[in-house]
């Protein structure tokens, strides 16, 4: 069955970005920018609680953004209409300072070029717990910006009603792009967030393991695994046609 859509995780898949290194720099930068409005300790604590609320959310009437701001503002007493624009300015003015923590992967652009040349629907299926601005900037850092590539959807907290690791997140994407699971592929590095729910729904999977030693039992549950360069070789050899 010919594949019609490829879903890509972003961080540590198309972009070298270890969250273990990124977040310890991101939080202080954001806290410093907003310190006149909320103390750093309270901000980080409430960010984590709001993010957890998004992760626990399953498809409903409210976007992840609405879930986050409802929880955040209720707990802090801040007004969303006044505070959200300040956060928006942070992403516009300061977020780019974190670019140096990430690494471009040359194979990423080649893989996307191949997918678009094959007229596949391409989705950036990053966990939608960040604003679109933050995700679009990271796509630019990866060398695959939205002003060059016509993605079917880039998932962000403004446009999704669920998140990883819920199967509902993948169901929502496939419903939006109108492609069934068995005609779709998920490419990602995270076992629990990317591989398990996608495989459960019936997508073909490619696990970015970078040739590290991994559990053989897990390998048996995914379609293929390896590096991004290995994926490029697979695509060039017609993997999606098989």
XYZ file of N, CA and C in Angstrom:
726
model
N 0.842 -1.191 0.000
C 0.000 0.000 0.000
C 0.880 1.245 0.000
N 0.683 2.119 -0.993
C 1.516 3.306 -1.117
C 1.261 4.284 0.025
N 2.341 4.744 0.610
C 2.259 5.728 1.687
C 1.862 7.089 1.108
N 0.985 7.794 1.827
C 0.532 9.105 1.381
C 0.991 10.240 2.287
N 1.362 9.921 3.532
C 1.731 10.977 4.481
C 2.874 10.518 5.372
N 3.765 11.458 5.678
C 4.857 11.190 6.614
C 4.802 12.238 7.710
N 4.749 11.753 8.950
C 4.721 12.611 10.129
C 6.112 12.609 10.750
N 6.631 13.786 11.027
C 7.965 13.912 11.601
C 7.901 14.596 12.965
N 8.511 13.974 13.957
C 8.819 14.682 15.189
C 9.866 15.737 14.845
N 10.060 16.712 15.723
C 11.015 17.782 15.434
C 12.295 17.654 16.253
N 12.203 17.820 17.570
C 13.404 17.850 18.400
C 14.031 16.471 18.497
N 15.318 16.442 18.178
C 16.114 15.209 18.131
C 15.638 14.241 17.057
N 14.890 14.772 16.100
C 14.541 14.018 14.904
C 15.013 14.819 13.690
N 14.333 15.906 13.377
C 14.766 16.777 12.280
C 15.742 17.847 12.751
N 15.718 18.138 14.026
C 16.604 19.148 14.628
C 17.325 18.538 15.811
N 18.627 18.713 15.860
C 19.375 18.278 17.039
C 19.046 19.197 18.195
N 18.293 18.703 19.169
C 17.874 19.549 20.288
C 17.496 18.670 21.473
N 18.437 18.453 22.358
C 18.183 17.665 23.554
C 17.454 18.533 24.571
N 16.230 18.171 24.879
C 15.456 18.954 25.833
C 16.114 19.010 27.204
N 16.909 17.989 27.522
C 17.629 17.991 28.796
C 18.603 19.161 28.886
N 19.080 19.632 27.735
C 19.985 20.782 27.689
C 19.240 22.068 27.366
N 18.196 21.957 26.565
C 17.473 23.130 26.090
C 16.649 23.785 27.206
N 15.885 22.985 27.925
C 14.976 23.545 28.931
C 15.695 24.281 30.059
N 16.862 23.781 30.555
C 17.553 24.528 31.614
C 18.033 25.908 31.181
N 18.120 26.156 29.887
C 18.445 27.500 29.396
C 17.182 28.285 29.050
N 16.193 27.580 28.555
C 14.922 28.212 28.171
C 14.208 28.814 29.381
N 14.108 28.057 30.461
C 13.367 28.528 31.629
C 13.957 29.812 32.222
N 15.272 29.896 32.448
C 15.824 31.145 32.992
C 15.644 32.342 32.051
N 15.751 32.094 30.737
C 15.584 33.179 29.776
C 14.159 33.725 29.835
N 13.192 32.825 29.844
C 11.791 33.238 29.928
C 11.502 33.909 31.271
N 12.034 33.342 32.358
C 11.804 33.885 33.698
C 12.355 35.306 33.824
N 13.546 35.520 33.284
C 14.159 36.842 33.360
C 13.336 37.873 32.580
N 12.802 37.452 31.451
C 12.017 38.360 30.612
C 10.715 38.770 31.301
N 10.168 37.877 32.107
C 8.855 38.105 32.718
C 8.932 38.424 34.214
N 10.132 38.669 34.719
C 10.318 38.795 36.166
C 9.562 39.966 36.776
N 9.242 40.982 35.988
C 8.501 42.128 36.519
C 7.017 41.819 36.714
N 6.591 40.656 36.194
C 5.168 40.319 36.247
C 4.883 39.087 37.103
N 5.888 38.223 37.248
C 5.717 37.008 38.031
C 7.091 36.519 38.459
N 7.214 36.041 39.676
C 8.524 35.599 40.165
C 8.973 34.352 39.402
N 10.271 34.214 39.156
C 10.784 33.063 38.400
C 10.359 31.721 38.972
N 10.425 31.557 40.278
C 10.062 30.266 40.875
C 8.600 29.923 40.613
N 7.738 30.914 40.785
C 6.306 30.681 40.557
C 6.051 30.410 39.077
N 6.692 31.162 38.207
C 6.500 30.982 36.768
C 6.834 29.561 36.344
N 8.015 29.082 36.730
C 8.441 27.751 36.304
C 7.513 26.680 36.870
N 7.151 26.834 38.134
C 6.236 25.867 38.739
C 4.909 25.819 37.986
N 4.357 26.981 37.659
C 3.051 27.025 37.006
C 3.148 26.647 35.530
N 4.276 26.902 34.902
C 4.488 26.415 33.532
C 4.428 24.898 33.493
N 5.078 24.264 34.452
C 5.100 22.808 34.491
C 3.708 22.246 34.754
N 2.966 22.885 35.641
C 1.607 22.423 35.946
C 0.697 22.618 34.733
N 0.825 23.759 34.069
C 0.022 24.012 32.877
C 0.368 23.068 31.740
N 1.649 22.766 31.604
C 2.076 21.834 30.568
C 1.546 20.436 30.848
N 1.579 20.036 32.099
C 1.045 18.727 32.457
C -0.450 18.643 32.172
N -1.151 19.741 32.364
C -2.579 19.766 32.047
C -2.804 19.549 30.555
N -1.934 20.126 29.720
C -2.048 19.902 28.276
C -1.768 18.452 27.930
N -0.750 17.884 28.546
C -0.377 16.500 28.244
C -1.485 15.537 28.654
N -2.204 15.872 29.708
C -3.290 15.016 30.169
C -4.559 15.210 29.351
N -4.599 16.285 28.566
C -5.793 16.589 27.787
C -5.969 15.599 26.643
N -7.196 15.198 26.417
C -7.554 14.366 25.278
C -8.592 15.141 24.481
N -8.661 14.845 23.195
C -9.465 15.635 22.271
C -10.799 16.058 22.868
N -11.070 17.350 22.785
C -12.321 17.915 23.272
C -12.577 19.213 22.540
N -13.332 20.107 23.151
C -13.672 21.369 22.505
C -12.563 22.406 22.608
N -11.674 22.247 23.590
C -10.674 23.283 23.846
C -9.302 22.887 23.318
N -8.608 23.865 22.763
C -7.248 23.622 22.302
C -6.311 23.472 23.491
N -5.124 22.955 23.224
C -4.115 22.871 24.279
C -3.790 24.253 24.841
N -3.784 25.246 23.969
C -3.529 26.616 24.410
C -4.571 27.058 25.440
N -5.838 26.787 25.156
C -6.888 27.177 26.093
C -6.769 26.427 27.418
N -6.409 25.141 27.319
C -6.206 24.357 28.545
C -5.089 24.983 29.375
N -3.964 25.282 28.718
C -2.829 25.844 29.444
C -3.192 27.159 30.118
N -3.764 28.088 29.363
C -4.009 29.411 29.913
C -5.095 29.403 30.980
N -6.062 28.520 30.839
C -7.085 28.410 31.887
C -6.457 27.994 33.214
N -5.596 26.979 33.161
C -4.947 26.488 34.373
C -3.969 27.525 34.909
N -3.142 28.072 34.042
C -2.102 29.014 34.456
C -2.715 30.261 35.102
N -3.722 30.819 34.455
C -4.298 32.064 34.971
C -5.135 31.834 36.223
N -5.799 30.716 36.298
C -6.576 30.418 37.502
C -5.664 30.290 38.717
N -4.498 29.689 38.523
C -3.601 29.446 39.652
C -2.772 30.688 40.016
N -2.439 31.520 39.030
C -1.577 32.673 39.292
C -2.360 33.959 39.524
N -3.621 33.985 39.082
C -4.411 35.203 39.189
C -4.122 36.200 38.090
N -3.260 35.847 37.126
C -2.944 36.738 36.014
C -4.066 36.716 34.987
N -4.201 37.806 34.263
C -5.210 37.919 33.215
C -4.592 37.533 31.869
N -5.208 36.574 31.204
C -4.644 36.094 29.935
C -4.527 37.219 28.908
N -5.528 38.067 28.815
C -5.522 39.129 27.812
C -4.347 40.086 28.007
N -3.903 40.235 29.225
C -2.789 41.135 29.509
C -1.441 40.422 29.473
N -1.412 39.155 29.933
C -0.136 38.471 30.095
C 0.313 37.727 28.827
N -0.614 37.160 28.093
C -0.221 36.381 26.904
C 0.560 37.218 25.883
N 0.190 38.488 25.640
C 0.999 39.288 24.699
C 2.455 39.458 25.139
N 2.702 39.465 26.443
C 4.077 39.569 26.934
C 4.857 38.297 26.598
N 4.191 37.159 26.719
C 4.828 35.886 26.356
C 5.075 35.843 24.857
N 4.123 36.347 24.082
C 4.282 36.394 22.624
C 5.503 37.224 22.252
N 5.702 38.345 22.933
C 6.872 39.190 22.658
C 8.166 38.476 23.016
N 8.131 37.668 24.074
C 9.325 36.893 24.426
C 9.741 36.007 23.264
N 8.801 35.313 22.679
C 9.152 34.427 21.565
C 9.644 35.214 20.356
N 9.120 36.400 20.172
C 9.546 37.223 19.051
C 10.920 37.838 19.287
N 11.206 38.226 20.521
C 12.413 39.006 20.796
C 13.558 38.206 21.413
N 13.272 37.159 22.184
C 14.296 36.488 22.974
C 14.519 35.014 22.632
N 13.500 34.343 22.200
C 13.585 32.898 22.013
C 14.722 32.512 21.060
N 14.968 33.333 20.064
C 16.020 33.049 19.090
C 17.408 32.951 19.689
N 17.605 33.489 20.892
C 18.911 33.401 21.550
C 19.281 31.961 21.891
N 18.307 31.070 21.875
C 18.547 29.670 22.221
C 18.994 28.833 21.020
N 19.052 29.436 19.877
C 19.379 28.688 18.662
C 20.713 27.946 18.773
N 21.669 28.551 19.446
C 22.991 27.944 19.563
C 23.007 26.626 20.312
N 21.938 26.312 21.006
C 21.850 25.037 21.721
C 21.436 23.895 20.805
N 21.052 24.217 19.578
C 20.547 23.211 18.644
C 21.537 22.988 17.508
N 21.336 21.892 16.790
C 22.211 21.548 15.677
C 21.378 21.177 14.447
N 21.785 21.724 13.320
C 21.137 21.377 12.057
C 21.559 19.978 11.627
N 20.602 19.224 11.108
C 20.891 17.893 10.572
C 20.758 17.958 9.044
N 21.876 17.866 8.310
C 21.811 18.005 6.854
C 20.827 17.058 6.179
N 20.662 15.867 6.740
C 19.764 14.899 6.111
C 18.305 15.340 6.187
N 17.972 16.187 7.141
C 16.570 16.580 7.325
C 16.013 17.244 6.067
N 16.763 18.187 5.543
C 16.274 18.900 4.355
C 16.193 17.967 3.156
N 17.150 17.073 3.013
C 17.127 16.130 1.896
C 15.920 15.206 1.981
N 15.600 14.777 3.187
C 14.446 13.892 3.374
C 13.147 14.621 3.034
N 13.026 15.861 3.479
C 11.817 16.615 3.168
C 11.704 16.888 1.675
N 12.835 17.191 1.043
C 12.823 17.402 -0.406
C 12.306 16.150 -1.112
N 12.760 14.996 -0.655
C 12.303 13.736 -1.247
C 10.797 13.577 -1.060
N 10.316 13.813 0.155
C 8.896 13.616 0.449
C 8.015 14.544 -0.376
N 8.411 15.799 -0.473
C 7.616 16.736 -1.262
C 7.694 16.406 -2.750
N 8.854 15.959 -3.197
C 8.999 15.572 -4.607
C 8.086 14.401 -4.937
N 7.868 13.527 -3.958
C 6.983 12.382 -4.140
C 5.515 12.757 -3.908
N 5.269 14.046 -3.671
C 3.920 14.574 -3.460
C 3.231 13.941 -2.250
N 4.027 13.672 -1.233
C 3.485 13.167 0.015
C 3.023 14.329 0.885
N 2.060 14.073 1.727
C 1.680 15.055 2.730
C 2.689 14.967 3.867
N 3.245 16.110 4.242
C 4.281 16.150 5.270
C 3.750 16.912 6.487
N 3.857 16.273 7.636
C 3.368 16.844 8.882
C 4.528 17.005 9.858
N 4.597 18.151 10.513
C 5.528 18.320 11.625
C 4.744 17.978 12.887
N 4.979 16.767 13.383
C 4.216 16.232 14.512
C 5.036 16.338 15.792
N 5.346 17.570 16.160
C 6.048 17.824 17.410
C 5.021 17.960 18.520
N 5.408 17.613 19.726
C 4.433 17.669 20.821
C 3.893 19.092 20.953
N 2.578 19.275 20.838
C 2.009 20.627 20.757
C 1.801 21.287 22.116
N 2.898 21.491 22.816
C 2.841 22.165 24.107
C 3.588 23.496 24.077
N 4.031 23.902 22.862
C 4.663 25.195 22.651
C 3.809 26.005 21.683
N 3.906 27.345 21.733
C 3.229 28.173 20.735
C 3.802 27.938 19.337
N 2.994 28.245 18.321
C 3.431 28.066 16.938
C 4.718 28.832 16.648
N 4.856 30.024 17.211
C 6.055 30.826 16.969
C 7.327 30.075 17.362
N 7.297 29.415 18.517
C 8.469 28.677 18.988
C 8.785 27.506 18.069
N 7.755 26.864 17.552
C 7.966 25.712 16.679
C 8.448 26.158 15.307
N 7.872 27.222 14.788
C 8.319 27.727 13.491
C 9.772 28.180 13.545
N 10.168 28.789 14.653
C 11.574 29.186 14.770
C 12.487 27.969 14.796
N 12.094 26.925 15.502
C 12.929 25.721 15.542
C 12.992 25.057 14.174
N 11.944 25.148 13.390
C 11.997 24.645 12.019
C 12.995 25.456 11.187
N 13.040 26.747 11.422
C 14.030 27.584 10.729
C 15.445 27.207 11.151
N 15.643 26.955 12.439
C 16.958 26.524 12.914
C 17.369 25.212 12.262
N 16.390 24.374 11.968
C 16.665 23.074 11.338
C 16.900 23.207 9.835
N 16.696 24.425 9.297
C 16.893 24.627 7.858
C 15.700 24.205 7.020
N 14.548 24.065 7.660
C 13.348 23.605 6.951
C 12.157 24.500 7.328
N 12.261 25.797 7.038
C 11.262 26.754 7.506
C 9.922 26.642 6.788
N 8.894 27.167 7.443
C 7.544 27.082 6.885
C 7.365 27.962 5.656
N 8.223 28.945 5.451
C 8.066 29.788 4.272
C 8.679 29.156 3.026
N 9.317 28.005 3.197
C 9.853 27.266 2.055
C 9.087 25.978 1.837
N 8.692 25.328 2.916
C 8.037 24.024 2.819
C 6.556 24.133 3.175
N 5.737 23.582 2.309
C 4.290 23.657 2.454
C 3.783 22.448 3.248
N 3.967 22.503 4.551
C 3.541 21.405 5.412
C 2.016 21.308 5.448
N 1.536 20.085 5.534
C 0.086 19.888 5.643
C -0.420 20.427 6.974
N 0.365 20.246 8.011
C 0.080 20.864 9.310
C 1.346 20.833 10.151
N 1.551 21.887 10.903
C 2.569 21.939 11.951
C 1.793 21.980 13.259
N 1.938 20.970 14.081
C 1.141 20.935 15.307
C 1.740 21.863 16.365
N 0.871 22.627 16.992
C 1.265 23.574 18.039
C 0.137 23.645 19.058
N 0.368 24.345 20.147
C -0.675 24.325 21.175
C -1.910 25.112 20.769
N -1.796 25.974 19.748
C -2.963 26.725 19.285
C -3.918 25.893 18.425
N -3.405 24.849 17.744
C -4.254 24.163 16.765
C -4.552 22.702 17.095
N -4.100 22.216 18.251
C -4.353 20.819 18.604
C -5.159 20.722 19.894
N -5.873 19.604 20.005
C -6.752 19.377 21.148
C -6.300 18.188 21.985
N -5.098 17.738 21.728
C -4.497 16.634 22.473
C -2.995 16.725 22.274
N -2.259 15.802 22.866
C -0.805 15.837 22.745
C -0.255 14.418 22.863
N 1.032 14.303 22.662
C 1.699 13.025 22.879
C 1.725 12.737 24.380
N 1.609 11.496 24.787
C 1.644 10.261 23.994
C 0.270 9.698 23.638
N -0.781 10.517 23.617
C -2.114 10.002 23.361
C -2.287 9.580 21.901
N -2.918 8.458 21.700
C -3.283 8.029 20.347
C -4.184 9.083 19.712
N -5.001 9.752 20.529
C -5.918 10.776 20.025
C -5.187 11.894 19.291
N -3.955 12.184 19.697
C -3.157 13.210 19.011
C -2.920 12.811 17.560
N -2.545 11.567 17.347
C -2.292 11.084 15.991
C -3.588 10.944 15.207
N -4.651 10.551 15.878
C -5.959 10.467 15.208
C -6.388 11.838 14.710
N -6.156 12.862 15.518
C -6.551 14.214 15.110
C -5.766 14.668 13.892
N -4.465 14.405 13.880
C -3.643 14.770 12.719
C -4.152 14.092 11.460
N -4.361 12.788 11.523
C -4.771 12.046 10.333
C -6.160 12.459 9.870
N -7.006 12.840 10.812
C -8.324 13.346 10.434
C -8.195 14.680 9.698
N -7.293 15.533 10.149
C -7.086 16.840 9.515
C -6.564 16.676 8.089
N -5.594 15.774 7.897
C -4.987 15.627 6.570
C -5.716 14.588 5.717
N -6.710 13.918 6.291
C -7.563 12.959 5.581
C -6.746 11.816 4.955
N -5.931 11.191 5.798
C -5.138 10.030 5.378
C -5.311 8.946 6.441
N -5.579 7.704 6.059
C -5.743 6.636 7.054
C -4.402 6.227 7.652
N -4.413 5.636 8.842
C -3.162 5.244 9.495
C -2.276 4.340 8.641
N -2.862 3.375 7.947
C -2.058 2.398 7.213
C -1.391 2.996 5.974
N -1.717 4.250 5.648
C -1.046 4.937 4.549
C -0.130 6.043 5.070
N 0.242 5.940 6.347
C 1.031 6.983 6.998
C 2.245 6.389 7.702
N 3.263 7.222 7.869
C 4.491 6.837 8.573
C 4.781 7.879 9.639
N 5.176 7.419 10.818
C 5.639 8.325 11.871
C 7.131 8.148 12.061
N 7.860 9.252 12.006
C 9.313 9.258 12.210
C 9.600 10.042 13.485
N 10.236 9.403 14.457
C 10.526 10.107 15.700
C 11.556 9.384 16.538
N 12.066 10.080 17.554
C 13.130 9.511 18.385
C 12.627 8.980 19.712
N 11.421 9.370 20.121
C 10.952 9.022 21.457
C 10.044 7.799 21.412
N 10.422 6.781 22.176
C 9.678 5.524 22.146
C 8.240 5.709 22.621
N 8.054 6.312 23.802
C 6.725 6.432 24.387
C 5.858 7.460 23.667
N 6.457 8.538 23.227
C 5.680 9.607 22.598
C 5.402 9.372 21.119
N 6.369 8.781 20.435
C 6.289 8.661 18.977
C 5.937 7.258 18.498
N 6.691 6.286 18.958
C 6.565 4.942 18.402
C 5.330 4.197 18.913
N 5.146 4.177 20.226
C 4.060 3.365 20.796
C 2.681 3.816 20.320
N 2.321 5.106 20.465
C 0.978 5.493 20.030
C 0.772 5.393 18.528
N 1.810 5.727 17.747
C 1.665 5.647 16.293
C 1.472 4.198 15.847
N 2.287 3.298 16.392
C 2.158 1.880 16.040
C 0.821 1.315 16.515
N 0.370 1.756 17.679
C -0.918 1.307 18.211
C -2.056 1.670 17.264
N -1.948 2.849 16.652
C -2.989 3.309 15.737
C -2.884 2.644 14.367
N -1.721 2.082 14.070
C -1.558 1.387 12.802
C -0.684 2.083 11.784
N 0.039 3.130 12.209
C 0.980 3.782 11.305
C 2.239 2.933 11.169
N 2.883 3.019 10.021
C 4.233 2.479 9.903
C 5.163 3.406 10.685
N 6.237 2.877 11.237
C 7.096 3.692 12.085
C 8.569 3.576 11.707
N 9.275 4.679 11.908
C 10.737 4.695 11.812
C 11.250 5.359 13.080
N 12.032 4.606 13.839
C 12.526 5.050 15.140
C 13.945 5.583 15.001
N 14.154 6.857 15.328
C 15.491 7.459 15.308
C 16.235 6.992 16.555
N 17.136 6.060 16.372
C 17.921 5.533 17.495
C 19.383 5.924 17.405
N 19.789 6.463 16.238
C 21.193 6.841 16.036
C 22.141 5.682 16.330
N 21.661 4.482 16.001
C 22.457 3.257 16.131
C 22.905 2.966 17.551
N 22.232 3.555 18.531
C 22.542 3.221 19.915
C 22.024 1.821 20.235
N 22.537 1.245 21.289
C 22.090 -0.076 21.718
C 20.665 0.040 22.264
N 19.752 -0.684 21.655
C 18.355 -0.602 22.086
C 17.796 -1.997 22.323
N 16.730 -2.055 23.066
C 16.084 -3.315 23.419
C 15.592 -4.031 22.163
N 16.068 -5.257 21.905
C 15.637 -6.003 20.714
C 14.123 -6.190 20.655
N 13.486 -6.297 21.814
C 12.036 -6.472 21.827
C 11.333 -5.233 21.281
N 11.882 -4.062 21.580
C 11.310 -2.836 21.041
C 11.520 -2.767 19.530
N 12.708 -3.133 19.088
C 13.001 -3.071 17.664
C 12.009 -3.900 16.867
N 11.585 -5.024 17.453
C 10.668 -5.912 16.742
C 9.291 -5.278 16.556
N 9.005 -4.195 17.292
C 7.696 -3.557 17.210
C 7.658 -2.377 16.247
N 8.812 -1.976 15.731
C 8.841 -0.841 14.810
C 9.211 -1.313 13.414
N 8.866 -0.461 12.430
C 9.155 -0.838 11.053
C 10.641 -0.881 10.757
N 11.321 0.214 11.058
C 12.768 0.318 10.864
C 13.310 1.241 11.946
N 14.629 1.232 12.098
C 15.240 2.150 13.060
C 16.649 2.462 12.595
N 17.211 3.538 13.137
C 18.572 3.932 12.786
C 18.718 5.437 12.842
N 19.562 5.975 11.997
C 19.821 7.405 11.964
C 18.943 8.080 10.921
N 18.973 9.392 10.906
C 18.259 10.132 9.865
C 18.880 9.846 8.498
N 20.186 9.680 8.455
C 20.854 9.353 7.192
C 20.407 7.982 6.682
N 20.231 7.029 7.607
C 19.746 5.714 7.210
C 18.351 5.812 6.627
N 17.523 6.661 7.207
C 16.174 6.863 6.676
C 16.239 7.417 5.260
N 17.137 8.340 5.022
C 17.290 8.900 3.680
C 17.638 7.802 2.675
N 18.529 6.909 3.068
C 18.887 5.783 2.197
C 17.686 4.880 1.936
N 16.896 4.621 2.990
C 15.706 3.784 2.840
C 14.703 4.415 1.879
N 14.499 5.708 2.039
C 13.561 6.388 1.162
C 14.029 6.342 -0.274
N 15.317 6.556 -0.483
C 15.873 6.534 -1.828
C 15.760 5.169 -2.480
N 15.724 4.125 -1.650
C 15.623 2.765 -2.189
C 14.167 2.292 -2.333
N 13.224 3.204 -2.087
C 11.820 2.868 -2.307
C 11.105 2.256 -1.133
N 11.578 2.532 0.098
C 10.969 1.936 1.283
C 9.483 2.238 1.375
N 9.079 3.435 1.026
C 7.683 3.808 1.149
C 6.792 3.129 0.107
N 7.411 2.540 -0.894
C 6.644 1.870 -1.948
C 6.364 0.426 -1.595
N 7.049 -0.090 -0.574
C 6.937 -1.521 -0.262
C 5.798 -1.802 0.708
